[in-house]
Structures are given as structure tokens and as C-alpha cells.
CSV table of C-alpha atoms and ligand atoms in Angstrom, one decimal:
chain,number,residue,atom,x,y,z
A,8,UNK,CA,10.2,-17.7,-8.2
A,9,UNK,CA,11.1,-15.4,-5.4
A,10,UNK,CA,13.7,-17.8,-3.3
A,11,UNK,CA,13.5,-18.0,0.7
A,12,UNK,CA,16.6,-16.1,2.3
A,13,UNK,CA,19.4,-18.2,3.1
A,14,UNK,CA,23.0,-17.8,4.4
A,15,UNK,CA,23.6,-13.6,5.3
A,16,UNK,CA,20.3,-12.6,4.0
A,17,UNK,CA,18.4,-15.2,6.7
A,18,UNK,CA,20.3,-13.6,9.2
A,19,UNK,CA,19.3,-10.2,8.2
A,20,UNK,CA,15.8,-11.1,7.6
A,21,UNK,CA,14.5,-10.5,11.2
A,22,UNK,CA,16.3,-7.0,11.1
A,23,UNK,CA,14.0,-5.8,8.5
A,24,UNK,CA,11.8,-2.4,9.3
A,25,UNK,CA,14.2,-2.0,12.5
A,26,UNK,CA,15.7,1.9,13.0
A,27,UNK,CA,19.9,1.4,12.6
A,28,UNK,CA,19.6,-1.9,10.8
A,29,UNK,CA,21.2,-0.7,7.5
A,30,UNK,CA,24.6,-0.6,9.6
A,31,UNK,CA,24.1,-3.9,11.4
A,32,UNK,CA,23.6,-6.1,8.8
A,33,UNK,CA,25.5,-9.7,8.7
A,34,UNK,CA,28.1,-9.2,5.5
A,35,UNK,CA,29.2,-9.3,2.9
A,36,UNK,CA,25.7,-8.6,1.3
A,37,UNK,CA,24.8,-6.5,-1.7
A,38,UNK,CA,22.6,-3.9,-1.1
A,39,UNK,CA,20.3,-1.6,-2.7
A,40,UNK,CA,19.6,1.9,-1.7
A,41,UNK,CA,16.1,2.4,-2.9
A,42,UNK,CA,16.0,5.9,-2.9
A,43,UNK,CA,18.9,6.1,-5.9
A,44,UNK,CA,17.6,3.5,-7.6
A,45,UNK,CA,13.9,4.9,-7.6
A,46,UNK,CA,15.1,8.0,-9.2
A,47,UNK,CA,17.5,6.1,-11.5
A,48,UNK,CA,13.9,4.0,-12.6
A,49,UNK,CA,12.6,7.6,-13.3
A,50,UNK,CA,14.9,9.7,-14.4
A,51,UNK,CA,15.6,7.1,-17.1
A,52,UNK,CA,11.9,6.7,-18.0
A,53,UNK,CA,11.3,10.4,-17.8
A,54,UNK,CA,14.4,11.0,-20.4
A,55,UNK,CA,13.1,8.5,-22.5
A,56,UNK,CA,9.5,9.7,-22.7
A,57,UNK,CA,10.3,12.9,-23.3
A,58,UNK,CA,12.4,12.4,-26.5
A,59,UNK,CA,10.2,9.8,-27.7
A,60,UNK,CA,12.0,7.0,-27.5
A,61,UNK,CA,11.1,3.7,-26.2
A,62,UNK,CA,13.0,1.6,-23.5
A,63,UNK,CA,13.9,-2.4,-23.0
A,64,UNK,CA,16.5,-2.3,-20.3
A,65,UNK,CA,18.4,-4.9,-20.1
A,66,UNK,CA,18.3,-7.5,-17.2
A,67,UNK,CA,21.9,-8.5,-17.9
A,68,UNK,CA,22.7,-5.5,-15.3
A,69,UNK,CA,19.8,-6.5,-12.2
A,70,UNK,CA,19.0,-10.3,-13.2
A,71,UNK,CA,16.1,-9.6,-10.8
A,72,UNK,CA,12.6,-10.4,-11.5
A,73,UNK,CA,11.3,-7.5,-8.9
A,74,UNK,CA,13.4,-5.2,-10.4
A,75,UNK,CA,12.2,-6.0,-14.3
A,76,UNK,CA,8.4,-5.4,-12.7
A,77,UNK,CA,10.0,-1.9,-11.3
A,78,UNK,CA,11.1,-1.5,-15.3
A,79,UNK,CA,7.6,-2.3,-16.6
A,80,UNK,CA,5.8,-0.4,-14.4
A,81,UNK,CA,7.7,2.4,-15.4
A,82,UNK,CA,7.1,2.1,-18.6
A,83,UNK,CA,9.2,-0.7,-20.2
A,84,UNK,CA,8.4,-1.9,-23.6
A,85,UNK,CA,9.6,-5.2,-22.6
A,86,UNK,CA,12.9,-6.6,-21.2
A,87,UNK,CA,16.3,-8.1,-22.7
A,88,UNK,CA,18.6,-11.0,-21.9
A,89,UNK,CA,21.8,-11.5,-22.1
A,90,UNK,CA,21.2,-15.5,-21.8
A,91,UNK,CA,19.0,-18.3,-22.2
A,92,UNK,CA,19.3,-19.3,-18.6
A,93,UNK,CA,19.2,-15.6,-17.5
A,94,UNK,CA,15.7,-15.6,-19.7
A,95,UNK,CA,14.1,-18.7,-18.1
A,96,UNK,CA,15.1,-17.6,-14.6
A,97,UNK,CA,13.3,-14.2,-15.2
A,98,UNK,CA,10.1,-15.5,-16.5
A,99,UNK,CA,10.2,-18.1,-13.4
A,100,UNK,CA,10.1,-15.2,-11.8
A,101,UNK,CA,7.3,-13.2,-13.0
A,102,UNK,CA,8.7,-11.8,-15.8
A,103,UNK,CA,6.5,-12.4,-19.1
A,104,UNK,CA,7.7,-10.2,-22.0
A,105,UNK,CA,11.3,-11.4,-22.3
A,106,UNK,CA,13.9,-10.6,-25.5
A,107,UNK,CA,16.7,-12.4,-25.6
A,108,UNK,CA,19.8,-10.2,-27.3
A,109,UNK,CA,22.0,-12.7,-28.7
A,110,UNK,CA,22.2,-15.6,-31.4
A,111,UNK,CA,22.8,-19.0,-29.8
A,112,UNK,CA,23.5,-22.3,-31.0
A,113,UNK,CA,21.5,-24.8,-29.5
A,114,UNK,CA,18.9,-26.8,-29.9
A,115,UNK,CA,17.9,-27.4,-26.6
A,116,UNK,CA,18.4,-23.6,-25.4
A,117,UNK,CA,15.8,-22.9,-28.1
A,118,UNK,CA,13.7,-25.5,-27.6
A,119,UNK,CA,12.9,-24.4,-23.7
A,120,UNK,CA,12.8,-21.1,-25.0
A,121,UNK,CA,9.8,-22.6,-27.0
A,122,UNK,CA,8.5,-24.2,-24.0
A,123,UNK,CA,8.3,-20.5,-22.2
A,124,UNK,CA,6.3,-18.8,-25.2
A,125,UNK,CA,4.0,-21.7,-25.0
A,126,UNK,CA,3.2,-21.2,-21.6
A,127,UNK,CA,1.8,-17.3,-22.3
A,128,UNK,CA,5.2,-15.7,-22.2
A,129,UNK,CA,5.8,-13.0,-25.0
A,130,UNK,CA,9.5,-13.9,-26.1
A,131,UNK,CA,11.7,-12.0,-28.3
A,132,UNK,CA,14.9,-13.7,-30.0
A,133,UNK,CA,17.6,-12.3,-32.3
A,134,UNK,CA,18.7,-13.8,-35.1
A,135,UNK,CA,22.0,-13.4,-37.7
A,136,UNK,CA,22.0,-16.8,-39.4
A,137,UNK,CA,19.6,-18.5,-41.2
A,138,UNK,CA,19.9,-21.7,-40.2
A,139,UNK,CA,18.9,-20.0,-36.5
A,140,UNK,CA,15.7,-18.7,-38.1
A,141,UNK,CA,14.7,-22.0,-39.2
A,142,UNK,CA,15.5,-23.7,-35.7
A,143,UNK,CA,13.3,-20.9,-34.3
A,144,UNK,CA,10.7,-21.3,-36.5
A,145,UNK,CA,10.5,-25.4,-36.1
A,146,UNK,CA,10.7,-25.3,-32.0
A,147,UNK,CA,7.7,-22.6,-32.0
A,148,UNK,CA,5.7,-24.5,-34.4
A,149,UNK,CA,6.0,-27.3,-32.4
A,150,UNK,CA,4.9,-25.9,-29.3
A,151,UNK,CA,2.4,-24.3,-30.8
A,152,UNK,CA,4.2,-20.9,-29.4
A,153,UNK,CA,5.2,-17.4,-31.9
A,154,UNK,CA,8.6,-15.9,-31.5
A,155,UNK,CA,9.6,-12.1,-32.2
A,156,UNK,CA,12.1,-12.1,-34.2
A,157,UNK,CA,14.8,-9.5,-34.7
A,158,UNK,CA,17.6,-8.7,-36.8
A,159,UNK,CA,20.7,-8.5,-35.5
A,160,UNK,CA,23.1,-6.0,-37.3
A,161,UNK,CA,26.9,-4.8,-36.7
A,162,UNK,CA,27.3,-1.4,-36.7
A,163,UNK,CA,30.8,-2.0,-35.6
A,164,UNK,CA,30.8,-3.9,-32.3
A,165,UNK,CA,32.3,-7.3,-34.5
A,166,UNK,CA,30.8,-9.5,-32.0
A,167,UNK,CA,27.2,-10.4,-33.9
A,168,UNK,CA,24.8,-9.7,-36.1
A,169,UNK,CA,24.9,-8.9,-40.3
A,170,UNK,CA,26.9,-6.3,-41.2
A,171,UNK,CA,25.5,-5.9,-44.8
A,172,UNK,CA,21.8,-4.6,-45.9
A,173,UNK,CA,21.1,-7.4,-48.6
A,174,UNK,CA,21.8,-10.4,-45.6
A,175,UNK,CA,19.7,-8.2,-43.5
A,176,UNK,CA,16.8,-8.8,-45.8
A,177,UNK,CA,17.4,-12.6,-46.6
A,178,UNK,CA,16.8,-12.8,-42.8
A,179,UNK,CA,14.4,-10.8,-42.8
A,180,UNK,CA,12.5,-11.9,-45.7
A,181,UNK,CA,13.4,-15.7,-44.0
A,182,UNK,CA,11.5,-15.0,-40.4
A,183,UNK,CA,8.1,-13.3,-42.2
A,184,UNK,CA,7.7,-16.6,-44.5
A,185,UNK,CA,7.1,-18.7,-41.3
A,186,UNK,CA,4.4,-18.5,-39.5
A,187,UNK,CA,5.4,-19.4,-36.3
A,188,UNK,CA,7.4,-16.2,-36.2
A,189,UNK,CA,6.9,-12.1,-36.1
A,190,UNK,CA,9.7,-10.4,-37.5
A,191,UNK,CA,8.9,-7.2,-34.9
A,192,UNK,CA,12.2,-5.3,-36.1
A,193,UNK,CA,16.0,-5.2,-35.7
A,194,UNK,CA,18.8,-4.6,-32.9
A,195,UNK,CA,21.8,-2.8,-33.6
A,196,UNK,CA,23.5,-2.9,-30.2
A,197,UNK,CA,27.0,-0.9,-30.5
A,198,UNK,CA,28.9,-1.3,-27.4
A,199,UNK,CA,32.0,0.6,-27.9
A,200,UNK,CA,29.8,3.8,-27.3
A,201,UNK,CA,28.7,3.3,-23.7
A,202,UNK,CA,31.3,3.8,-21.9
A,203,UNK,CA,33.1,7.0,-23.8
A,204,UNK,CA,33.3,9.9,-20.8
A,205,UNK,CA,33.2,12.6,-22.9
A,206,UNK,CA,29.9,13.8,-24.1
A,207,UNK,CA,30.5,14.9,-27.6
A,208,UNK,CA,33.3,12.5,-28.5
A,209,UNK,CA,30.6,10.0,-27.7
A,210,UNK,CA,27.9,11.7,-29.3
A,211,UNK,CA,30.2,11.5,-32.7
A,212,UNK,CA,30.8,7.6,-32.1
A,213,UNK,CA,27.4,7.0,-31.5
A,214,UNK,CA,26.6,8.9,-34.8
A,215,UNK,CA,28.8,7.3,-36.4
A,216,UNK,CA,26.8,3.9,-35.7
A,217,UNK,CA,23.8,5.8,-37.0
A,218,UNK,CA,25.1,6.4,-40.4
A,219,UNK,CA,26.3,2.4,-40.9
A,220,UNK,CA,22.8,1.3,-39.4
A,221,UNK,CA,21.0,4.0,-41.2
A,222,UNK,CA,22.2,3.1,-44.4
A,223,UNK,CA,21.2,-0.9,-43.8
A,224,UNK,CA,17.8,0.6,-42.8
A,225,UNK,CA,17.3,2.1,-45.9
A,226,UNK,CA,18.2,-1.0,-47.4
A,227,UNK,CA,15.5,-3.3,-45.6
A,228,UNK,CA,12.8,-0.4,-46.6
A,229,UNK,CA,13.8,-0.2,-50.2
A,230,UNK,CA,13.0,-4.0,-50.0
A,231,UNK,CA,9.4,-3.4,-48.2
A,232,UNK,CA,10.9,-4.8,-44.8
A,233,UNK,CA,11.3,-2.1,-42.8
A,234,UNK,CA,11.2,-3.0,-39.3
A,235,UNK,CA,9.1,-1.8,-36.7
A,236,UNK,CA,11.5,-1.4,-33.7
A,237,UNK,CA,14.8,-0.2,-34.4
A,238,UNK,CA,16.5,-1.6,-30.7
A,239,UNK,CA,19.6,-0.7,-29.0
A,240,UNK,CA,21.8,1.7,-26.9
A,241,UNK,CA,22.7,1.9,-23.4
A,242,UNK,CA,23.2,3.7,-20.6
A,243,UNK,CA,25.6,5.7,-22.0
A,244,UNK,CA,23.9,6.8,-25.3
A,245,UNK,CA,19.7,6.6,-24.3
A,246,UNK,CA,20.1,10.5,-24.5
A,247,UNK,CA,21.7,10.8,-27.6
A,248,UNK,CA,19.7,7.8,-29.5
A,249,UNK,CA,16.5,9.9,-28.1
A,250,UNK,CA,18.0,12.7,-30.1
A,251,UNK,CA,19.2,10.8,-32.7
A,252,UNK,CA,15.9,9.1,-33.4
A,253,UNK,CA,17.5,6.3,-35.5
A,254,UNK,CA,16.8,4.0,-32.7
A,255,UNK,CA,12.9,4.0,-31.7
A,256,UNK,CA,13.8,2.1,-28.2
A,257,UNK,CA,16.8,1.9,-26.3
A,258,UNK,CA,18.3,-0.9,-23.7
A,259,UNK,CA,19.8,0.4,-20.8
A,260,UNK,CA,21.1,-1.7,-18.1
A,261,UNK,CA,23.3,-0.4,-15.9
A,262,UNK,CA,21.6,2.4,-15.1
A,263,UNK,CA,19.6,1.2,-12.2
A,264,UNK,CA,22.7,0.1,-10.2
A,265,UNK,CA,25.4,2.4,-11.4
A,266,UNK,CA,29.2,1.4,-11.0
A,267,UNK,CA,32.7,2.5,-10.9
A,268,UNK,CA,33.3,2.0,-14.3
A,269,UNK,CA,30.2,4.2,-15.7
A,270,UNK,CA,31.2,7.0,-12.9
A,271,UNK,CA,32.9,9.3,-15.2
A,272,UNK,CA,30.6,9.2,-17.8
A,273,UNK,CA,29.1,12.3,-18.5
A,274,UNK,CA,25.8,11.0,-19.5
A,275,UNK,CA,24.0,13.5,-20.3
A,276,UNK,CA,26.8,16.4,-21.4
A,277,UNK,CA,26.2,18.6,-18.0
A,278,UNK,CA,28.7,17.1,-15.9
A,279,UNK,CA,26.7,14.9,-14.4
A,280,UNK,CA,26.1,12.6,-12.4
A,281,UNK,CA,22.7,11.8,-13.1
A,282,UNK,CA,22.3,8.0,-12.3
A,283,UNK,CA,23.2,7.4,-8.0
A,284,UNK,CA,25.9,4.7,-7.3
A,285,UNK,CA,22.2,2.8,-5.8
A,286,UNK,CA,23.7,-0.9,-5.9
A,287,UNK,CA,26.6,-1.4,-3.5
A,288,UNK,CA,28.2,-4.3,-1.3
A,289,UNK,CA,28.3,-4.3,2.8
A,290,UNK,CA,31.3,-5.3,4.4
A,291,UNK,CA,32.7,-5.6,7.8
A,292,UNK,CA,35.9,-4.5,9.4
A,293,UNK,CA,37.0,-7.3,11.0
A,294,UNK,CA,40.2,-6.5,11.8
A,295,UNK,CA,43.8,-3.7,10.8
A,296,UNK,CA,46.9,-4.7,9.0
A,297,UNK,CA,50.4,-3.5,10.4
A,298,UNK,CA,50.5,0.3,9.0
A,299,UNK,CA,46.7,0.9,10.5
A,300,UNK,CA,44.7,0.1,7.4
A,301,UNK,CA,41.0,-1.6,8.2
A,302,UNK,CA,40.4,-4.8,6.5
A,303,UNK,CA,37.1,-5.6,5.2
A,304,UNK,CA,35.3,-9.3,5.1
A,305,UNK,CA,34.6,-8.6,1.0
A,306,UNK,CA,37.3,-9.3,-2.0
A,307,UNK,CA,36.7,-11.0,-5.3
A,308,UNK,CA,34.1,-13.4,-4.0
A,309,UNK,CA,32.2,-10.2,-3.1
A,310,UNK,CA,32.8,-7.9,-6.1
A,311,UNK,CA,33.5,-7.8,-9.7
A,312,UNK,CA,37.1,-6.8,-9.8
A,313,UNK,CA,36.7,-5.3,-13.8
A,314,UNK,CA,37.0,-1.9,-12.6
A,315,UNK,CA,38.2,1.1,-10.6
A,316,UNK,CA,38.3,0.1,-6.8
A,317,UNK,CA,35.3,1.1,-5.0
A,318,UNK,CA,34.4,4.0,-2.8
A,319,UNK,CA,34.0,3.3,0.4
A,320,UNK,CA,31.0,5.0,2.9
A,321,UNK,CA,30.3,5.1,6.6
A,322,UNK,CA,26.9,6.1,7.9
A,323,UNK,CA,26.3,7.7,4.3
A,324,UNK,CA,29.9,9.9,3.9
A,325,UNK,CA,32.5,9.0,1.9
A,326,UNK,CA,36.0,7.8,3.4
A,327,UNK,CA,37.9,6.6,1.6
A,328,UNK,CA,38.8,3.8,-1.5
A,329,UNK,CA,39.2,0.1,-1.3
A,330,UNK,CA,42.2,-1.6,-2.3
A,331,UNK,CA,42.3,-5.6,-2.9
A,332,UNK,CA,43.7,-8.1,-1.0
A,333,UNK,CA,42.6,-11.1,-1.7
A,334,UNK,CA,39.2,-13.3,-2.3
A,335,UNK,CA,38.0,-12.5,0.6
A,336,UNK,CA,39.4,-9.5,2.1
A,337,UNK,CA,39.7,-5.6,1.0
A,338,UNK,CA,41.7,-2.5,2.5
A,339,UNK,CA,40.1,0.7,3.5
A,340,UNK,CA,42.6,3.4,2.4
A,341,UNK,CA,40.8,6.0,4.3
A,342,UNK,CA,41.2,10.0,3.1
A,343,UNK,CA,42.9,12.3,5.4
A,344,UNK,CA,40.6,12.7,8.6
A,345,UNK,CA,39.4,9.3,8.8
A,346,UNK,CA,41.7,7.4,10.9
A,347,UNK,CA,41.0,4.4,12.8
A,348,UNK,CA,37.5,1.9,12.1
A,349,UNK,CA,36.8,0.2,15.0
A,350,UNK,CA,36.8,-3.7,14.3
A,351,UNK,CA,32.8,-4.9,13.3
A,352,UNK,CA,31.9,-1.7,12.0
A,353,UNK,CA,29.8,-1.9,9.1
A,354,UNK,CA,30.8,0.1,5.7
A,355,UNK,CA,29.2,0.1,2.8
A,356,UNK,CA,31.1,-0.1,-1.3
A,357,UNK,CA,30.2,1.4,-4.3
A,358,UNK,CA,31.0,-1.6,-7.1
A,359,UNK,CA,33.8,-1.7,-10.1
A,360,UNK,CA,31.3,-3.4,-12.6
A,361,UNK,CA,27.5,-4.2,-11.7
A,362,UNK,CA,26.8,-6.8,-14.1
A,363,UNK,CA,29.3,-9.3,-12.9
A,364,UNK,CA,29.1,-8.1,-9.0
A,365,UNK,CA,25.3,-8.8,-8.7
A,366,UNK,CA,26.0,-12.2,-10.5
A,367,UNK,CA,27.5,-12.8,-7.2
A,368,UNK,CA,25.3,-12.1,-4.6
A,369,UNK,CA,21.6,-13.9,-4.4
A,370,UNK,CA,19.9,-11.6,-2.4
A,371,UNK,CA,19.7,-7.8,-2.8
A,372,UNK,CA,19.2,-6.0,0.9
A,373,UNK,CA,17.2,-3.5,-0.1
A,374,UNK,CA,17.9,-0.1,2.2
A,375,UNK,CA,16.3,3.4,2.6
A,376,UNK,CA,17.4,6.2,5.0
A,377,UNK,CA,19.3,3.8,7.9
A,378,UNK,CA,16.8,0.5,8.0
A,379,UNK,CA,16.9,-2.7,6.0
A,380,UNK,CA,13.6,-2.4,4.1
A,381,UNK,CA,13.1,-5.6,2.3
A,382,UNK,CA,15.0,-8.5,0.8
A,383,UNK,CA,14.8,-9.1,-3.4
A,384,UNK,CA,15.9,-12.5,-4.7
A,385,UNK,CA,18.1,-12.2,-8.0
A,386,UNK,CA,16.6,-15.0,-9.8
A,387,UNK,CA,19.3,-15.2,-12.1
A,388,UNK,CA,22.3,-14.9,-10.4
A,389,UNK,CA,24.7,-17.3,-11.7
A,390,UNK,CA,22.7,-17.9,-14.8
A,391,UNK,CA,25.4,-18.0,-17.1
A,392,UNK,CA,24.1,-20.4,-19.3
B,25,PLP,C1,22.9,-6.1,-26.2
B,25,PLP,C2,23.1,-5.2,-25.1
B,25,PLP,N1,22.2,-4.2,-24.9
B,25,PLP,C3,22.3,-3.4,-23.8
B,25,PLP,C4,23.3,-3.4,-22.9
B,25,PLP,C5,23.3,-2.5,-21.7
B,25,PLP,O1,24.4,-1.7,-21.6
B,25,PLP,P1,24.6,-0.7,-20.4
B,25,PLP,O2,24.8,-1.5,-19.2
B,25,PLP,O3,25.8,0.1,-20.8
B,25,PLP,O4,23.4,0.2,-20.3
B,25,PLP,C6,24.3,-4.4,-23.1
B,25,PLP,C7,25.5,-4.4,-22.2
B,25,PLP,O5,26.4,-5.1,-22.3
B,25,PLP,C8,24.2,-5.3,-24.2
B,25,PLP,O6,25.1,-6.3,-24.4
């Protein structure tokens, strides 16, 4: 459900399609240059098409239901969730082929997830226990709905999934003797990888991961399970999974926004950059501390703090870093040549960390060249649950 602009974003709303707007908008508001995140969509899909490798991004990154239809159109096999609540909000809306990434624990979670697959959805779960296959399997059967199923393996992130090939096929063998479920393939999600700068250390982490998940993989096919869709990978290792081809779909996240904290990495081992800093937050001068500095009406309310301090541009050129001060306020420390902002002048900030920063903001102002273009609701923003 696409929500009705309130607070900045009403404000803004009558500035859309007007030459100039992008610097006039009411702050602090995320925005989205379309232009970088267009060719982030592509060059993502293109990569992936080209090594044969299927995609799911992740919503976890945009938690916006426009921005899942961008995915799909470009070729998505589907899309992941980090949450329950992120899930639900997604398919409210629009979204209809949803995979949630995690185990849960509760019944109620599940049973709306139920409720969802019953209504047309296509839903996806993972599973690493048992007893969650047979909650799975009761809630679909009694709405009548079918979950995917996946099994979740460790290939060294310790956070979930079976690290063993024999409890993979107990699960395994589990989801295909109920009927109310698919068992559509495994996830193997290692997140220690993504974020390694250097190309070929990364490449020998990620293959690293490889050999523990290739050896479980083996073990599932000697037991005539082997699964259909091997899922997992990033934005960090999409190029070398499509090279890898252990994996037969990655899912990417922050790729469509880009952050501080992904700048350095060399994605694709040619110095890069090939994903745009495309999401960023507005923010206004609204007045300067003692030495001279500009102070900015955006602090940890605004942004994501898990990160390196943003970059800071003016009509498009860079000038300079932010430094914190407080909830609500920031600090232009400008480069030499840029002195003085004048008070109300409108800059805009690349983020520290995407994820958490959009989970902040519940519009996304969505710019090209220097107008406001259109405003995107992120469905679930907050949706923690
Ligand atoms: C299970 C899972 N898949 C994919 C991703 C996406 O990672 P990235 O934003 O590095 O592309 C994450 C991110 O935390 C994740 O937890």
C-alpha cells in the first residue's frame, strides 16, 4: 500500500516536475537519484545474466515495494526478507513473490505468513530446525496455502542454518514428506565476504565458503535431495558466485543504494566503482558554529551512524565530509576551496550504512538531473518485527 505523503515529503509534493526543485526541498529527506540507481538495477542484472547466475536481491537494503517491482522487472527471480513484518509490508505493497531469509520462532509470525500465501502470494521461508518445518507445514495446511522451503546452511557466518550435510538432509527429507510444502533448494548466505575491499582476498574467502557448502551439496545429492536453487551472496561477491557457479542465484541488497561502508569495495577487481552512491539524505544548513563550520538539520535521526561519515555534495560536486554532532545536527567540514554555506542552502549526503538509514526515512524523494521527480513510499520502514 503506497502511503499518502506526510510531514517533509507533503511539503515537497507540490515541487514535483519543477526545474531547481532537487535543491529546494524541505529536509531532512532521503533521496534517490534515479539516474545511479537505474544503472545500479542494470548493471547488476546485466552481470548476473551474463554469468548465468540468477538474482533475489534483498529488500532488507530498499524495504520499498516500487523498488522490488524495479527488481522484477529487471529480471528478479523473486525477492528476500530480512523479517516477517518487512515481508507482510512488501506484499501490502504489491510485492507477490516474497522469501523470507531467516528462521523464526513464532507461531503467530508464521501463521500470517500463511495467511499471505493463501491470498495468491508465492512465499519462500528458510528453515534450520525441524520443529520449524513442522510449524510451517501445519500453518499452510491450514490455510490451504504451499510454502518454499529452503535449507538454511553455515558456511561460516555462525548466525543460522546447519552446518553438517546429514542435518541438511533430515530437513530436507522433513519439508518433501509434507505436502503443504516445496522444498525449492537451499541458502547459504556467508556474510563475512561482502564487505572484504580487496578483490582477490575476497575472492579466496568467498571460495573458501564454496568448498564447506560444496561438500554439504554433495552430501544432499548423494542422498537424492539435491536442491534446485543453491541461494546466496551479496553485493560484494554476485561477480565471483557468477564465476564460481556453486551458487545458481545470488541476493544482493545494497547495491541499489550504495553506502559509505561498501565504497571501497572493489567489486568487481578493476578498481571500481561500479555501483553510484544513488541513495542519499538532504539536509539544510541552518546555521555555523564558532570556527566557521556549517551545520546541517540531519544527525542520527537522519542517518545510520554504522559507518564512515558521509560525503557531502552541493549542486552535484563534492565538498567536503560530515562530521556528527548530535541527533539532529551534522558539520560540514568543507575541502579547501569551499568556504562559507550560506544559511538554508540545500546539500545533499551520501549515507554510512543504507539498510539502517532508509529504515528511517518513509518517503524516498526520488531526483533526476536538478527536479524532484516523484515520491516512493518505503512500505516497510520500521518493520523490525
Ligand atoms: C541473508 C542475506 N542475504 C543477502 C544480504 C545482502 O547483502 P548486501 O547488502 O551485502 O548485498 C544480506 C545482508 O545482510 C543478508 O543478510
Amino acid at each position: 500500500m503506497s502511503l499518502a505523503p506526510f510531514g517533509a515529503a507533503a511539503l515537497n509534493q507540490a515541487l514535483i516536475g519543477q526545474a531547481g526543485s532537487r535543491s529546494r526541498l524541505e529536509t531532512p529527506a532521503a533521496v534517490l537519484d534515479l539516474d545511479i540507481f537505474e544503472r545500479n538495477i542494470a548493471t547488476l542484472a546485466d552481470t548476473c545474466k551474463r554469468a548465468g547466475i540468477a538474482f533475489r536481491p534483498h529488500a532488507k537494503s530498499h524495504k520499498c515495494a516500487e523498488i522490488a517491482r524495479r527488481q522484477m522487472a529487471a529480471g528478479a527471480s523473486g525477492i528476500c526478507c530480512a523479517k516477517p513484518g518487512e515481508l507482510l509490508a512488501l506484499f501490502e505493497g504489491g510485492a507477490n513473490d516474497l522469501t523470507l531469509s531467516a528462521p523464526i520462532a513464532s507461531g503467530a509470525k508464521i501463521d500470517a505468513l500463511a495467511r499471505a500465501a493463501a491470498k495468491g502470494a508465492r512465499i519462500g521461508v528458510v528453515v534450520d530446525r525441524l520443529d520449524l518445518v513442522a510449524a510451517y507445514a501445519e500453518a499452510a495446511a491450514r490455510h490451504g496455502a504451499r510454502f518454499d522451503v529452503f535449507v538454511d546452511l553455515d558456511t561460516g557466518l555462525n548466525r543460522s542454518g546447519v552446518a553438517n550435510g546429514q542435518e541438511a538432509v533430515s530437513l530436507a527429507r522433513a519439508i518433501t514428506d509434507q505436502p503443504s510444502l516445496r522444498y525449492v533448494g537451499v541458502q547459504a548466505y556467508q556474510g563475512r565476504v561482502q564487505h572484504i575491499d580487496d578483490f582477490a582476498a575476497r575472492r579466496s574467502a568467498n571460495d573458501a565458503a564454496n568448498r564447506i557448502l560444496a561438500a554439504m551439496l554433495e552430501v544432499l545429492k548423494q542422498a537424492g535431495l539435491a536442491p534446485g536453487i543453491v541461494s546466496g551472496g551479496g553485493t560484494g561477491s554476485h561477480l565471483l558466485d557468477g564465476q564460481a557457479q556453486v551458487l545458481t542465484e545470488v541476493q544482493p541488497g545494497s547495491y541499489v543504494f550504495m553506502d559509505e561502508a561498501y565504497d571501497p569495495v572493489d567489486i568487481y577487481g578493476n578498481g571500481g566503482p561500479e555501483f553510484g552512491p544513488a541513495l542519499r539524505v538532504a539536509v539544510t544548513v541552518i546555521g555555523h558554529s564558532s570556527p566557521g563550520f556549517a551545520i546541517t538539520d540531519g544527525g542520527s535521526k537522519s542517518f545510520a551512524l554504522d559507518g564512515p561519515p558521509p560525503r557531502v555534495f552541493r549542486s552535484g560536486e563534492p565538498i567536503g565530509r560530515i562530521e556528527w554532532c548530535g541527533d539532529e545536527f551534522g558539520r560540514i567540514l568543507p575541502e579547501p576551496g569551499h568556504g562559507t554555506i550560506p544559511i538554508g542552502t540545500v546539500v545533499e549526503c551520501t549515507v554510512p550504512h543504507c539498510d539502517p538509514t532508509i529504515n528511517l526515512h518513509d518517503f524516498l524523494h526520488v531526483v533526476s538531473e536538478d527536479r524532484l521527480v516523484s515520491l516512493w513510499s518505503v512500505e516497510a520502514r520500521g518493520r523490525a518485527d
